């Protein structure tokens, strides 16, 4: 299931984003890439995940895909009532997963350090909310400065 608590669930986008931010911080403390996500359904955290590419030697465990994996198999009706919270604008792979499962709403911590496929989400009717979180920006800016090669690897860019 999830690393996140399900009792006393937060109520606002900012509070749910904090769960994703905590996952990002845990991921960084494990030596990974600090991107976190939480899948929320009907005001309850179904699962919270983090980018685990480094930790698991995975090609696909970004924050959003890890949260989906930790949520386990769900009926389409569950995804149709969900919101994906993510600390960073979703890449094309994560966007594809969001679209595949029909998640209607995505709340993004920040898109300054990386602009993902937000327009693709919107073009498919997904509500996209960007909170422009200073915490999310600071986490990513520090990581990109400290680990540029790992960052380039994660976003599929050649090392400079």
Short mmCIF file of C-alpha atoms in Angstrom, two decimals, residues 61-134:
data_model
loop_
_atom_site.label_atom_id
_atom_site.label_comp_id
_atom_site.label_asym_id
_atom_site.label_seq_id
_atom_site.Cartn_x
_atom_site.Cartn_y
_atom_site.Cartn_z
CA UNK A 61 9.73 4.25 -11.27
CA UNK A 62 9.17 7.98 -11.41
CA UNK A 63 7.15 9.48 -8.56
CA UNK A 64 3.80 9.20 -10.31
CA UNK A 65 4.34 5.70 -11.67
CA UNK A 66 5.60 4.54 -8.28
CA UNK A 67 2.46 5.90 -6.59
CA UNK A 68 0.33 4.05 -9.15
CA UNK A 69 2.30 0.86 -8.57
CA UNK A 70 1.88 1.15 -4.80
CA UNK A 71 -1.88 1.75 -5.21
CA UNK A 72 -2.16 -1.65 -6.86
CA UNK A 73 -4.82 -2.67 -9.32
CA UNK A 74 -7.85 -0.42 -9.13
CA UNK A 75 -11.11 -0.32 -11.06
CA UNK A 76 -11.48 2.49 -13.58
CA UNK A 77 -14.13 4.06 -11.33
CA UNK A 78 -11.50 4.65 -8.65
CA UNK A 79 -9.09 6.41 -11.02
CA UNK A 80 -11.99 8.49 -12.38
CA UNK A 81 -12.44 9.99 -8.89
CA UNK A 82 -8.77 10.60 -8.20
CA UNK A 83 -6.23 13.39 -8.19
CA UNK A 84 -2.51 12.84 -8.75
CA UNK A 85 -0.35 15.17 -6.66
CA UNK A 86 3.22 15.49 -7.86
CA UNK A 87 6.11 17.69 -6.83
CA UNK A 88 7.23 18.23 -10.44
CA UNK A 89 5.51 18.66 -13.80
CA UNK A 90 4.91 15.12 -15.15
CA UNK A 91 7.12 13.84 -17.95
CA UNK A 92 5.60 12.20 -21.03
CA UNK A 93 5.82 8.72 -19.47
CA UNK A 94 3.97 9.79 -16.31
CA UNK A 95 1.51 11.82 -18.36
CA UNK A 96 0.81 8.70 -20.42
CA UNK A 97 0.07 6.71 -17.26
CA UNK A 98 -2.24 9.45 -15.98
CA UNK A 99 -4.09 9.45 -19.31
CA UNK A 100 -4.18 5.65 -19.56
CA UNK A 101 -5.91 5.34 -16.20
CA UNK A 102 -8.23 8.30 -16.76
CA UNK A 103 -7.09 10.37 -13.80
CA UNK A 104 -9.05 13.61 -14.27
CA UNK A 105 -6.99 16.00 -12.14
CA UNK A 106 -3.28 16.62 -11.57
CA UNK A 107 -1.88 19.03 -8.99
CA UNK A 108 1.74 20.00 -9.67
CA UNK A 109 4.11 21.43 -7.10
CA UNK A 110 6.23 23.25 -9.66
CA UNK A 111 7.09 23.47 -13.34
CA UNK A 112 9.95 25.98 -13.29
CA UNK A 113 12.82 23.49 -13.19
CA UNK A 114 11.13 21.09 -15.63
CA UNK A 115 8.11 21.57 -17.88
CA UNK A 116 6.51 18.23 -18.59
CA UNK A 117 3.59 17.35 -20.81
CA UNK A 118 1.04 19.61 -19.15
CA UNK A 119 -0.42 20.71 -22.49
CA UNK A 120 -0.98 17.06 -23.43
CA UNK A 121 -2.85 16.50 -20.18
CA UNK A 122 -5.00 19.59 -20.78
CA UNK A 123 -5.68 18.56 -24.40
CA UNK A 124 -7.22 15.36 -23.03
CA UNK A 125 -9.47 17.22 -20.61
CA UNK A 126 -7.36 16.73 -17.49
CA UNK A 127 -7.58 19.59 -15.00
CA UNK A 128 -4.01 20.75 -14.32
CA UNK A 129 -3.31 22.90 -11.27
CA UNK A 130 0.18 24.32 -10.72
CA UNK A 131 0.77 25.46 -7.14
CA UNK A 132 4.25 26.93 -7.80
CA UNK A 133 5.50 25.65 -4.45
CA UNK A 134 8.69 27.32 -3.24
#
